[in-house]
Coordinates of C-alpha atoms and ligand atoms in Angstrom, one line a residue:
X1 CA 182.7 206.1 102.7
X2 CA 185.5 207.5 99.9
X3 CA 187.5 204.6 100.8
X4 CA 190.9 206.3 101.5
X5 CA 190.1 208.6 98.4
X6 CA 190.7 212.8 99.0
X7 CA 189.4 215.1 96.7
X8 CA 192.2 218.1 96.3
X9 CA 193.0 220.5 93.7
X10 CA 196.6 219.3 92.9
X11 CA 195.5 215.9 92.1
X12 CA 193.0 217.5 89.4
X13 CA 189.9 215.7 88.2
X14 CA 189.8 211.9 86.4
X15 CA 188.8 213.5 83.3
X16 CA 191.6 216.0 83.1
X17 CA 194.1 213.9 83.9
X18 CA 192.9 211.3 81.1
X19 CA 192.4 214.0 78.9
X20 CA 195.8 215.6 80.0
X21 CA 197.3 212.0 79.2
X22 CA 195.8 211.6 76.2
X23 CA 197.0 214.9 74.6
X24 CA 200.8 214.0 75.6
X25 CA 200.7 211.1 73.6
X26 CA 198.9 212.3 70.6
X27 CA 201.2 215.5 70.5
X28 CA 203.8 215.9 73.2
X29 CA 204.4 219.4 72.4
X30 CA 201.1 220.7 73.0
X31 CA 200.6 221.2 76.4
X32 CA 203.6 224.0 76.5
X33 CA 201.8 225.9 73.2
X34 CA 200.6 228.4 75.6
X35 CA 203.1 229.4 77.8
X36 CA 202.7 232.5 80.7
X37 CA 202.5 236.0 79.0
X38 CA 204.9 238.6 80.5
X39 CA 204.9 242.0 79.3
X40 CA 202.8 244.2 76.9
X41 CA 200.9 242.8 74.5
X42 CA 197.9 243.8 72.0
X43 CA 195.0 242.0 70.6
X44 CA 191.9 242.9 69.2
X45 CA 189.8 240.9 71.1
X46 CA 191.0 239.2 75.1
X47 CA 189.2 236.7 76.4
X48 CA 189.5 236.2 80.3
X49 CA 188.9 232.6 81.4
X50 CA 189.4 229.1 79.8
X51 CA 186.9 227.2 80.4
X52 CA 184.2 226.4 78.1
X53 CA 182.3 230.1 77.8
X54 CA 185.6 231.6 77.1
X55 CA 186.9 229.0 74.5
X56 CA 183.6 228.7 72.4
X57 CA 183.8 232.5 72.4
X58 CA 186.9 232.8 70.9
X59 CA 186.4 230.2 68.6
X60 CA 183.3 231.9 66.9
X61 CA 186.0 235.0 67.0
X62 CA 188.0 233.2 65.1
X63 CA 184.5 232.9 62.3
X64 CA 183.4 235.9 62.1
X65 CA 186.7 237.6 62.0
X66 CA 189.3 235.6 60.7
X67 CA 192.2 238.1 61.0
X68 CA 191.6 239.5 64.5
X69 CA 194.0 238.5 66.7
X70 CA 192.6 237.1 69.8
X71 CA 194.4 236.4 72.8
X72 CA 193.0 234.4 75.8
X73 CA 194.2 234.5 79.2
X74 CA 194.0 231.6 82.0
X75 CA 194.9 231.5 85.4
X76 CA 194.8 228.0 85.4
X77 CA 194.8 225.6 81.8
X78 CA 192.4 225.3 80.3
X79 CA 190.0 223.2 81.1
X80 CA 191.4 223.1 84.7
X81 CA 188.3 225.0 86.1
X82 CA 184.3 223.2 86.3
X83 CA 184.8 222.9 82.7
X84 CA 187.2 219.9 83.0
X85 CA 185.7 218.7 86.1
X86 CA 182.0 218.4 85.4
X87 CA 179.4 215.8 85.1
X88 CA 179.6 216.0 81.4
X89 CA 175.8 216.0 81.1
X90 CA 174.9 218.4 78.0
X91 CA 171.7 219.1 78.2
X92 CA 169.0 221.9 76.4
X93 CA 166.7 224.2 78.5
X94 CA 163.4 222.7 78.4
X95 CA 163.2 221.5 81.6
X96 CA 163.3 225.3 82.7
X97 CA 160.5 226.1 80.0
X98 CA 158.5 227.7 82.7
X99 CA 161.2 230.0 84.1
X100 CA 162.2 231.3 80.8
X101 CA 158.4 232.1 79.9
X102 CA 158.3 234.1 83.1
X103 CA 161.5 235.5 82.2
X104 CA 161.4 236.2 78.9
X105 CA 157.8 235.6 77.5
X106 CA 156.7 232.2 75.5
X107 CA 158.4 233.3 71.8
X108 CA 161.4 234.1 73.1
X109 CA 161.6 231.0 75.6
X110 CA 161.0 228.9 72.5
X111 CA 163.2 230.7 70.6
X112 CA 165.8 230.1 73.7
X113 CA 164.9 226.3 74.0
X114 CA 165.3 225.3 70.2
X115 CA 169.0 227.5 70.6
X116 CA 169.7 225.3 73.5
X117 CA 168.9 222.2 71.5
X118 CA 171.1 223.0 68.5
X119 CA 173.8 223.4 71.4
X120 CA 173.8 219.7 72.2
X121 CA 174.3 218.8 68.6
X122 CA 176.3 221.7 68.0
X123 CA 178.8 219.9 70.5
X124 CA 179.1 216.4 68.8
X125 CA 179.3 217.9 65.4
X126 CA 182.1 220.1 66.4
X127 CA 183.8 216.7 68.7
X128 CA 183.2 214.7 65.2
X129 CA 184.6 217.7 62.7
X130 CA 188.2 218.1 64.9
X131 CA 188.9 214.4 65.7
X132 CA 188.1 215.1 69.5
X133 CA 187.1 212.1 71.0
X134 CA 184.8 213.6 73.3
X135 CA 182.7 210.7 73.8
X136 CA 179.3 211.9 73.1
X137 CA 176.7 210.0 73.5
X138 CA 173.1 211.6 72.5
X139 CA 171.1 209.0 74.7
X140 CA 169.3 211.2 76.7
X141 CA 168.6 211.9 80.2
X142 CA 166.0 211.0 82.8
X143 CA 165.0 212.9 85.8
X144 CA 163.5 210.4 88.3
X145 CA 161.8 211.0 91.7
X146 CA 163.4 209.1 94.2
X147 CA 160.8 209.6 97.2
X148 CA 157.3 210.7 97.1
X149 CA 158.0 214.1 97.9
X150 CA 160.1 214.8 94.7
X151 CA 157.0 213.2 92.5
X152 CA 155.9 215.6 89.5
X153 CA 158.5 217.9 90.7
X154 CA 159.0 217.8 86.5
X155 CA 154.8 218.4 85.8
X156 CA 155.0 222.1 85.1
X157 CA 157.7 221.9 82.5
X158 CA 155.9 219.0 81.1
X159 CA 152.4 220.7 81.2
X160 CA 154.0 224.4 79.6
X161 CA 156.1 222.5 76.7
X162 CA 152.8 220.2 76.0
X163 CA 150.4 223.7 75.5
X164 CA 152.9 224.7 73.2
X165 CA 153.3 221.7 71.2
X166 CA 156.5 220.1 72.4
X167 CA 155.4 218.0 74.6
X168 CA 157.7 215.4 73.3
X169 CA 160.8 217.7 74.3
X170 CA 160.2 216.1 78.5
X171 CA 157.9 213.0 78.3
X172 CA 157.0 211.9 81.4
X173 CA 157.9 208.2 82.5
X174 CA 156.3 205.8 84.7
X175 CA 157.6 203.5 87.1
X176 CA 157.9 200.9 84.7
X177 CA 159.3 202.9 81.9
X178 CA 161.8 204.6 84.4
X179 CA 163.0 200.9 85.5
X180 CA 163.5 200.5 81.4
X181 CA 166.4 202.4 81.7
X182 CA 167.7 201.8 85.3
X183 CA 166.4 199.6 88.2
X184 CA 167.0 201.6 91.3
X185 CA 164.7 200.4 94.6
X186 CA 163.9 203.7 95.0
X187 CA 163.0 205.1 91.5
X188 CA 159.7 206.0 90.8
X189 CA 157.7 208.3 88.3
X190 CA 160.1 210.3 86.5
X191 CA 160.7 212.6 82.9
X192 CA 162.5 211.8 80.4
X193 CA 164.9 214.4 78.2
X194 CA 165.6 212.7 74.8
X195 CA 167.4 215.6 73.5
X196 CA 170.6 215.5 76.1
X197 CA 173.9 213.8 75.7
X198 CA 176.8 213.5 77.9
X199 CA 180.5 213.7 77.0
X200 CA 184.0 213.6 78.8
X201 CA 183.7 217.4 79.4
X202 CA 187.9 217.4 80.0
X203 CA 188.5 216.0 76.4
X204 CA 186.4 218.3 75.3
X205 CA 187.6 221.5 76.4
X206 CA 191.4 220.2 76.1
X207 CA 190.0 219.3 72.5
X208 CA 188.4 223.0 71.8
X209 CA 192.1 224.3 73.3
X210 CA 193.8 222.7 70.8
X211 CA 191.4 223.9 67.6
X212 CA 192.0 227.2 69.5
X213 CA 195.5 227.0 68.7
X214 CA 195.1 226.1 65.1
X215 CA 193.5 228.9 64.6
X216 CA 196.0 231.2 65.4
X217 CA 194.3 231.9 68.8
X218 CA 197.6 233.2 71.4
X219 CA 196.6 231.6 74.9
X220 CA 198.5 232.2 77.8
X221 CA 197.9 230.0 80.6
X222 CA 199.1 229.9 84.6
X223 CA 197.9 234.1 83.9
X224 CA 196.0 234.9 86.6
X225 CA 193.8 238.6 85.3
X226 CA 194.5 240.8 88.6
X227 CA 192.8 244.2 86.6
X228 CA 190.3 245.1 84.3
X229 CA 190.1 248.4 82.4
X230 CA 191.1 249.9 86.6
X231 CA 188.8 247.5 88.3
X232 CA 190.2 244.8 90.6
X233 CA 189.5 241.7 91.5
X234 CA 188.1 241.4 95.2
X235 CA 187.0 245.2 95.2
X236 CA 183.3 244.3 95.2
X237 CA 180.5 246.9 95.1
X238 CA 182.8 249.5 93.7
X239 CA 180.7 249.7 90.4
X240 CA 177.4 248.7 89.2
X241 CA 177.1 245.6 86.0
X242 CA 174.2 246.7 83.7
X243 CA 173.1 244.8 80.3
X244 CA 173.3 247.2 77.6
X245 CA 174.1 247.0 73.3
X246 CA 177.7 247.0 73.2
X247 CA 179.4 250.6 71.6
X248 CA 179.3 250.4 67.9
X249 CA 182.6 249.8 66.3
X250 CA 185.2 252.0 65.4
X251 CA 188.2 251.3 63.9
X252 CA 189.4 248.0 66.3
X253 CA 187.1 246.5 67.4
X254 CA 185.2 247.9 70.4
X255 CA 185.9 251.8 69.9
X256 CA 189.2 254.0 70.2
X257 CA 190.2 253.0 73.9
X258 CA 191.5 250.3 74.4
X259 CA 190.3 247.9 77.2
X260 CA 193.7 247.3 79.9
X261 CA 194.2 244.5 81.5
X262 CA 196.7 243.6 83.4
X263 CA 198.1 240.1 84.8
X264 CA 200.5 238.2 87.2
X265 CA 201.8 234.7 86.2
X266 CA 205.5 233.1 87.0
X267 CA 206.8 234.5 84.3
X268 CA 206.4 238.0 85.8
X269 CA 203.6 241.0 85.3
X270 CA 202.2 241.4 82.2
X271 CA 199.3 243.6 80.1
X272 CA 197.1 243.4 77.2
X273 CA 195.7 246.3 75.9
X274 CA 192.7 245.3 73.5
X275 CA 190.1 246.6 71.3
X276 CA 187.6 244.7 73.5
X277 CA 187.4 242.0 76.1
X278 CA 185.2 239.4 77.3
X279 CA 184.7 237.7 80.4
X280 CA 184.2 234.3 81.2
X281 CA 184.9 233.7 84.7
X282 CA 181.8 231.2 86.0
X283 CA 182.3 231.3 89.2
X284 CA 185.3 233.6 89.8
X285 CA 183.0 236.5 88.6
X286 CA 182.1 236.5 91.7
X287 CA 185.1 238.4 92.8
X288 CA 184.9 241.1 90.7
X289 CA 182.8 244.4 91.3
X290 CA 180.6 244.5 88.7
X291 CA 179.1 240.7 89.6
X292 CA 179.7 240.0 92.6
X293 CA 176.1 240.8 94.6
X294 CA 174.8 239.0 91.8
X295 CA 176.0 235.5 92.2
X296 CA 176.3 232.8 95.3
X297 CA 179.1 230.3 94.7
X298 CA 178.6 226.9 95.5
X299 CA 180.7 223.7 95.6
X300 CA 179.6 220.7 93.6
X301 CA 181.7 217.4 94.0
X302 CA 181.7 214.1 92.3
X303 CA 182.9 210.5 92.7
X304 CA 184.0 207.8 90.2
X305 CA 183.5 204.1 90.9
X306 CA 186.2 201.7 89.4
X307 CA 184.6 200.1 85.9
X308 CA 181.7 197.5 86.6
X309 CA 180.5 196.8 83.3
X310 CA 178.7 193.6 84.2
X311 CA 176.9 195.6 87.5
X312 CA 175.5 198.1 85.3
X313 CA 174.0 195.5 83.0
X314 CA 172.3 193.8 86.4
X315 CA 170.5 197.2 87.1
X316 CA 169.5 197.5 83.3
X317 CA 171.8 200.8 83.1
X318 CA 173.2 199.9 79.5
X319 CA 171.3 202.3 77.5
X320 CA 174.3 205.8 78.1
X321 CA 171.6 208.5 79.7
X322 CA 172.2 210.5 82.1
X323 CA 170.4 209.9 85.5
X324 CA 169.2 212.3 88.1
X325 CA 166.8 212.4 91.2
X326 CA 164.7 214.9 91.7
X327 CA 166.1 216.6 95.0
X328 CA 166.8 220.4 95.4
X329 CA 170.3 219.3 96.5
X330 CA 170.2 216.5 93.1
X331 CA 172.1 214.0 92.3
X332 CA 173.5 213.5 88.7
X333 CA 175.0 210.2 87.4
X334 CA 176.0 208.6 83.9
X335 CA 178.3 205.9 82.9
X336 CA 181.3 206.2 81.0
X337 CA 182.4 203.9 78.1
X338 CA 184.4 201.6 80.5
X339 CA 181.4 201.0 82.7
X340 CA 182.2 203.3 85.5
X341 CA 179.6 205.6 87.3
X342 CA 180.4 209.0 88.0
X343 CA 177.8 210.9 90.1
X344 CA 177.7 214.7 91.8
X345 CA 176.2 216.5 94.4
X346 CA 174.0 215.7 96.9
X347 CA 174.9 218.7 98.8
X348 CA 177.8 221.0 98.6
X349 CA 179.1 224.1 100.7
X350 CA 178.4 228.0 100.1
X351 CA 182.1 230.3 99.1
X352 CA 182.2 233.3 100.8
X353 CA 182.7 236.6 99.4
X354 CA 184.2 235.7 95.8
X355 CA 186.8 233.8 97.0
X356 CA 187.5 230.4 95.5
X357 CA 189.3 228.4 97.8
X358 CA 190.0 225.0 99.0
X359 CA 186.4 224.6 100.2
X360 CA 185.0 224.1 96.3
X361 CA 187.9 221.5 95.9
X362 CA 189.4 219.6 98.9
X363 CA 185.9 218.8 101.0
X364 CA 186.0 215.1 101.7
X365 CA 182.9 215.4 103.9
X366 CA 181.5 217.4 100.5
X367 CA 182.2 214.2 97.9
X368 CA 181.1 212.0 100.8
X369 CA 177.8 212.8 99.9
X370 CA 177.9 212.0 96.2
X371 CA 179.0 208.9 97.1
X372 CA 176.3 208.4 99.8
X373 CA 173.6 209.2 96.9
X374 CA 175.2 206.0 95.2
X375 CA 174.6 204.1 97.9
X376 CA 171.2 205.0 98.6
X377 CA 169.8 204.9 94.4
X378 CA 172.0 201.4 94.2
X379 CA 171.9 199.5 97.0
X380 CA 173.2 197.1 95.2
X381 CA 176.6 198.6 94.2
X382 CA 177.6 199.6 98.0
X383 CA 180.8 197.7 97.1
X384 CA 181.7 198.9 94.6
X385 CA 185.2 200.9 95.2
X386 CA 185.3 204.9 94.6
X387 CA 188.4 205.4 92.8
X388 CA 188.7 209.2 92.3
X389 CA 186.9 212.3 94.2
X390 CA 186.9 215.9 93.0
X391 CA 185.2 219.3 93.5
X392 CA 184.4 222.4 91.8
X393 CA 182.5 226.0 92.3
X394 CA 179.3 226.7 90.4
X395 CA 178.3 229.9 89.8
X396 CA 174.7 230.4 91.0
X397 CA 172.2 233.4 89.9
X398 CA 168.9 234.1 91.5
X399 CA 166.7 233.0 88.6
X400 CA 169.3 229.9 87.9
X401 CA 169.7 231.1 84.7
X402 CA 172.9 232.9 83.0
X403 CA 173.2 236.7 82.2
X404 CA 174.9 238.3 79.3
X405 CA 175.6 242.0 78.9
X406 CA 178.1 244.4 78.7
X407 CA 179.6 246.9 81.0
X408 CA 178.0 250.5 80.4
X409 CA 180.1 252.6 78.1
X410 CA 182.7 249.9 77.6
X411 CA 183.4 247.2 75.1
X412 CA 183.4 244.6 77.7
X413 CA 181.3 241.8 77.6
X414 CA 180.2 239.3 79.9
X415 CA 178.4 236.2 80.7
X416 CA 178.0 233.9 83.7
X417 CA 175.5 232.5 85.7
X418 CA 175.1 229.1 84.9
X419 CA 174.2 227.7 87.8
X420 CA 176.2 224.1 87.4
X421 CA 174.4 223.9 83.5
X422 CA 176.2 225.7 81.4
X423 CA 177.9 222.3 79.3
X424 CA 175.4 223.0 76.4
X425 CA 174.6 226.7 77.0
X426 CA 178.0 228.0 76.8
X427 CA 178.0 227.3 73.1
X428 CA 175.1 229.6 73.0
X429 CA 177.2 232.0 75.7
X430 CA 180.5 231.9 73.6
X431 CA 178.3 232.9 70.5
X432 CA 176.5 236.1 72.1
X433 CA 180.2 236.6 73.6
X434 CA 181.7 236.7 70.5
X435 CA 179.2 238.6 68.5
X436 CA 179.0 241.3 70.7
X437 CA 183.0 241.9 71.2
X438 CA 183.4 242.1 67.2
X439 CA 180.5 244.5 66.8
X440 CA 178.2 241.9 64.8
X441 CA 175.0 243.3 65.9
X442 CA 173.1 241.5 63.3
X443 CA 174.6 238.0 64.1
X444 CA 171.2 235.6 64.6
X445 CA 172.0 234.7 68.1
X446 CA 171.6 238.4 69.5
X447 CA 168.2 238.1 68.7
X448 CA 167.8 236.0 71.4
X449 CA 166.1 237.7 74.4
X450 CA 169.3 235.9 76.2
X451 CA 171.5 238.3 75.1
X452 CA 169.5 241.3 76.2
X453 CA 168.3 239.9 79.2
X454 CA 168.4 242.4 82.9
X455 CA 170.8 241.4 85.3
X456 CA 169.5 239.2 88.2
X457 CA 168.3 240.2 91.2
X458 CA 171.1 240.8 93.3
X459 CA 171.6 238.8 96.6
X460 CA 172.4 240.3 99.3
X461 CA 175.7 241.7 100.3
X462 CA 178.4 239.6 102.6
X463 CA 178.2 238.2 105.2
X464 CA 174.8 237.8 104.7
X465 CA 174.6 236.4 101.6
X466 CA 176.9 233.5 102.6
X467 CA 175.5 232.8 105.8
X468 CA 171.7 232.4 104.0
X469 CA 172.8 230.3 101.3
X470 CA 174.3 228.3 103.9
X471 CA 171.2 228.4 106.1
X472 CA 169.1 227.7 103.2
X473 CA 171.0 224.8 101.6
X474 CA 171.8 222.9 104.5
X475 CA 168.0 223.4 105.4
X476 CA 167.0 221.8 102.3
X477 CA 169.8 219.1 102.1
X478 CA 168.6 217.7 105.7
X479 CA 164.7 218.4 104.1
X480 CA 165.1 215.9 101.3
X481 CA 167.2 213.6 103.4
X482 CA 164.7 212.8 105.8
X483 CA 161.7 213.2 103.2
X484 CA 163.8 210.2 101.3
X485 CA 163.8 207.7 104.5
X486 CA 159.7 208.9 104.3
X487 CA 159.9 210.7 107.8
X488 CA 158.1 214.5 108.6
X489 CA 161.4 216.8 108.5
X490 CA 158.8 219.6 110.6
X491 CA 157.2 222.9 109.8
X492 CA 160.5 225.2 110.7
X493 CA 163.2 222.9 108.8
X494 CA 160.4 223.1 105.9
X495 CA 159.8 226.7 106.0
X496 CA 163.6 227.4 106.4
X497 CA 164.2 225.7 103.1
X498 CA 161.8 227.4 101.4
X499 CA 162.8 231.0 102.5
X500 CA 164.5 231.8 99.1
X501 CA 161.5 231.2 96.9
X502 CA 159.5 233.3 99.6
X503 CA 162.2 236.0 99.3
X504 CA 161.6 235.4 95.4
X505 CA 164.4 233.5 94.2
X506 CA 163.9 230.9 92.1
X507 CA 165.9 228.8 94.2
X508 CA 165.3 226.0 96.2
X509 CA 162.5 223.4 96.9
X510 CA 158.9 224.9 97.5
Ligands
FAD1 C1 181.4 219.2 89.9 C2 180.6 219.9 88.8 C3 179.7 219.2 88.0 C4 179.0 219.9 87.0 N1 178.2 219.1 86.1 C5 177.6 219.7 85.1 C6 176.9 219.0 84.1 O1 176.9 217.7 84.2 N2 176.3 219.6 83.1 C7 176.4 221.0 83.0 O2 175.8 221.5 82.1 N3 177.1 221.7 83.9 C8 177.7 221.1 84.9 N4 178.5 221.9 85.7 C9 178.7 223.3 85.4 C10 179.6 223.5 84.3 O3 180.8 222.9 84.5 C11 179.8 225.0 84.0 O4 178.6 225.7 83.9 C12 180.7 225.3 82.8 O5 181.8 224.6 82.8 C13 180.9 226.8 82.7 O6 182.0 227.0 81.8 P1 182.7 228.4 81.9 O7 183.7 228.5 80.8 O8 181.7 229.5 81.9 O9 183.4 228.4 83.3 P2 184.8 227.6 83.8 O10 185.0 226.3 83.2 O11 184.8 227.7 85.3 O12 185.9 228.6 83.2 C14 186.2 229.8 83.8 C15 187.7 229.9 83.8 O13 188.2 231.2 84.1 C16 189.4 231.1 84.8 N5 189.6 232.3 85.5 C17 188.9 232.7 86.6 N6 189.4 233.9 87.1 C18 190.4 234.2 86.3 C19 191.3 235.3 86.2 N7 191.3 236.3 87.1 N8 192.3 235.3 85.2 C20 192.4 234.3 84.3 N9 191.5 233.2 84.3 C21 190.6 233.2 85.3 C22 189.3 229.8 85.7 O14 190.5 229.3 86.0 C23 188.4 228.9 84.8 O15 189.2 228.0 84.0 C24 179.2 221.3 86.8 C25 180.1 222.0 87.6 C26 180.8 221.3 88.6 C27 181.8 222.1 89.4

């Protein structure tokens, strides 16, 4: 079904390694600007992680507080985790309106959405400003129901954003008007998003890297964070996470001890000791004590057809959205300048425990089912030739929103949760990140009932947890599979994908 192709980790996504090839020919020196830290070092501000939350964080450091020094530490580079391997679809929060009112009340879930919003164009303004050719393309995106049980899965968004007068914020399509954008045999009713964009998520955060470094920002990379202020990765349920206002600042930032951390990279051990620290770890969070009952990990994969510009024109598809069904288990497909489709999930597999291994990067069978989704919206295109395959965790909360805080008593702040949409949010992560770690307590964005938010509820602990969202998933992968080809999937493979919203998650198809 790949066609020969193997997803794997070494071989890195299509948009990295463009990206990656890019940057060596517009500055061949770059790519060894932020070599392995060994030994002690000091900074007022760390930042863990390099993807997206963590980059946008520091940047907005690098705003409030010109001078601090901020260092940022990545096991991998940058980019080289979900953030250079996504689906590059950057969209706002409306179509989880009616979570965020039960989470957070209507003002405040406004007040999030319009934030989320200015996070798309935040995006292409900062692509535009720093030469990054991102490619982002502000065309929208359209949620359509490919079988009749994933009709008006989109109504009570719709219906909650029209009583509060933006109902043009998720306008809902009709067959014909869904077959204005893209002919699929199997598209039907669907919502429309006018207020997404996609981008080559690799170029971007390769591009955010760079501005990083012209700011003075000292990033080591290939430094894998083994401690944190004495906690360790992989010693889960040793200490409780609770969301709190960070200490008030006192001399460096963050108060008068310093937050230790201490990594391992090829170029030996090493330490920071800062004036505070934030955590951007997505997924890997998971490993670490104060998160890890709070988060499932799950693999997403994608799959990358070679260009067929003039295909995409047959089925109408000319137009740059971003496409998606309307399955638990979605899929998510857009186009890319050279007339490729790339499309994701279908599916995936859970982690187990924190640890992300080759399952969230090397599943053939996992991609397979991408590329199967392909197959089954375009009929047509069932020869067109996959050229590249790749995988990456996603970092899922029980409410399938993210969670900011800090850890009690200690100038270390946090945010994860994303649930596989956290391209436009983790502007609006970084920001709280960054606002909170230099003491800025009046800074706009921690007025947001984001930053304050409770944790999640917690799943529950291993091996349970893994061997439910396993259950579960699976249940409601085979669910929508056989609801698609219009058969009765049966009362118990029914109620077994629906167990997590009767244990009250807010995951999962009802
Ligand atoms: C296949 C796929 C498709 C997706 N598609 C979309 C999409 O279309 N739109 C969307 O909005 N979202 C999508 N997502 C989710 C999106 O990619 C993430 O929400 C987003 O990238 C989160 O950014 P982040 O910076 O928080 O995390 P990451 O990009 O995961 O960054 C975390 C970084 O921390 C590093 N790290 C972890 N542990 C340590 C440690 N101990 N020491 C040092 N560094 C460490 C990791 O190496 C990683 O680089 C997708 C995800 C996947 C996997």
């Amino acid at each position: 079904m790949l066609g020969g192709v193997r997803p794997t980790a070494a071989r890195r996504s299509w948009w990295l390694r463009e990206a990656l090839a890019a940057e060596a020919v517009a500055d061949p020196h770059l790519a060894a600007a932020a070599p392995p830290l060994r030994g002690t070092t000091t900074a007022d501000v760390v930042v863990v992680g390099g993807g997206y939350t963590g980059m946008w964080a520091a940047l907005r450091v690098t705003e409030l507080e010109p001078t601090a020094r901020v260092v940022l530490l990545e096991a991998d580079i940058c980019g080289g985790g979900p953030s250079g391997r996504n689906g590059g679809f950057v969209t706002n929060w409306w179509d989880e309106f009616p979570t965020l009112i039960e989470r957070y009340g209507v003002d405040e879930a406004i007040a999030i959405g319009h934030a989320m919003e200015a996070a798309v164009d935040e995006v292409g303004a900062f692509a535009t400003a720093h030469g990054i050719d991102a490619w982002f393309t502000k065309a929208g995106s359209l949620s359509a129901s490919a079988a009749p049980a994933q009709d008006d899965g989109w109504l009570p968004a719709v219906e909650a954003l029209r009583a509060h007068g933006l109902g043009d914020r998720l306008v809902p399509q009709t067959p014909d008007e869904v077959r204005a954008r893209v002919q699929s045999p199997v598209f039907r009713g669907g919502a429309f998003m006018p207020g997404a964009a996609t981008v080559q998520p690799a170029t971007l955060a390769r591009g955010l890297r760079r501005v990083l470094l012209e700011r003075g920002v000292t990033i080591h990379e290939g430094t894998t964070t083994v401690e944190i202020d004495g906690q360790r990765r992989g010693m889960l349920g040793a200490v409780g996470a609770r969301a709190r206002r960070a200490p008030r600042r006192r001399g460096t930032f963050g108060g008068d001890r310093p937050v230790r951390i201490r990594t391992t990279s090829a170029a030996g051990d090493g330490e920071v000791l800062a004036g505070s620290a934030i955590l951007a770890l997505n997924a890997w969070a998971a490993a670490w004590p104060w998160f890890g009952r709070r988060l499932v990990t799950w693999s997403s994969y994608m799959v990358l057809t070679e260009p067929i510009p003039e295909r995409l024109a047959d089925i109408g598809w000319t137009g740059g959205e971003g496409v998606a069904d309307a399955r638990f288990t979605l899929h998510y497909l857009r186009t890319t300048p050279d007339g490729r489709i790339a499309i994701g999930g279908g599916g995936g597999a859970a982690g187990y425990s924190g640890r992300i291994g080759r399952v969230f990067t090397d599943s053939t069978a996992d991609a397979a089912r991408a590329a199967a989704g392909l197959r089954r919206l375009f009929p047509s295109l069932r020869d067109v030739h996959i050229e590249d395959a790749w995988g990456g965790p996603i970092d899922i909360s029980a409410d399938h929103l993210p969670w900011f805080g800090s850890v009690a008593g200690r100038p270390i702040h946090y945010g994860q949760g994303y649930s596989g949409n956290g391209v436009g949010p983790s502007v609006v992560g970084g920001r709280i990140l960054a606002a909170r770690a230099v003491g800025r307590e009046d800074d706009p964005v921690l007025a947001l009932a984001l930053a304050h938010g409770r944790p999640p509820r917690a799943f529950p602990p291993e091996p349970a947890r893994y061997a439910g969202a396993r259950l579960i998933r699976e249940a409601a992968a085979r669910r929508e599979s056989i609801e698609e080809r219009g058969e009765d999937p049966g009362i118990v493979l029914r109620e077994v994908s629906r167990l997590s919203r009767r244990l009250g998650y807010h995951l999962g198809p009802d």
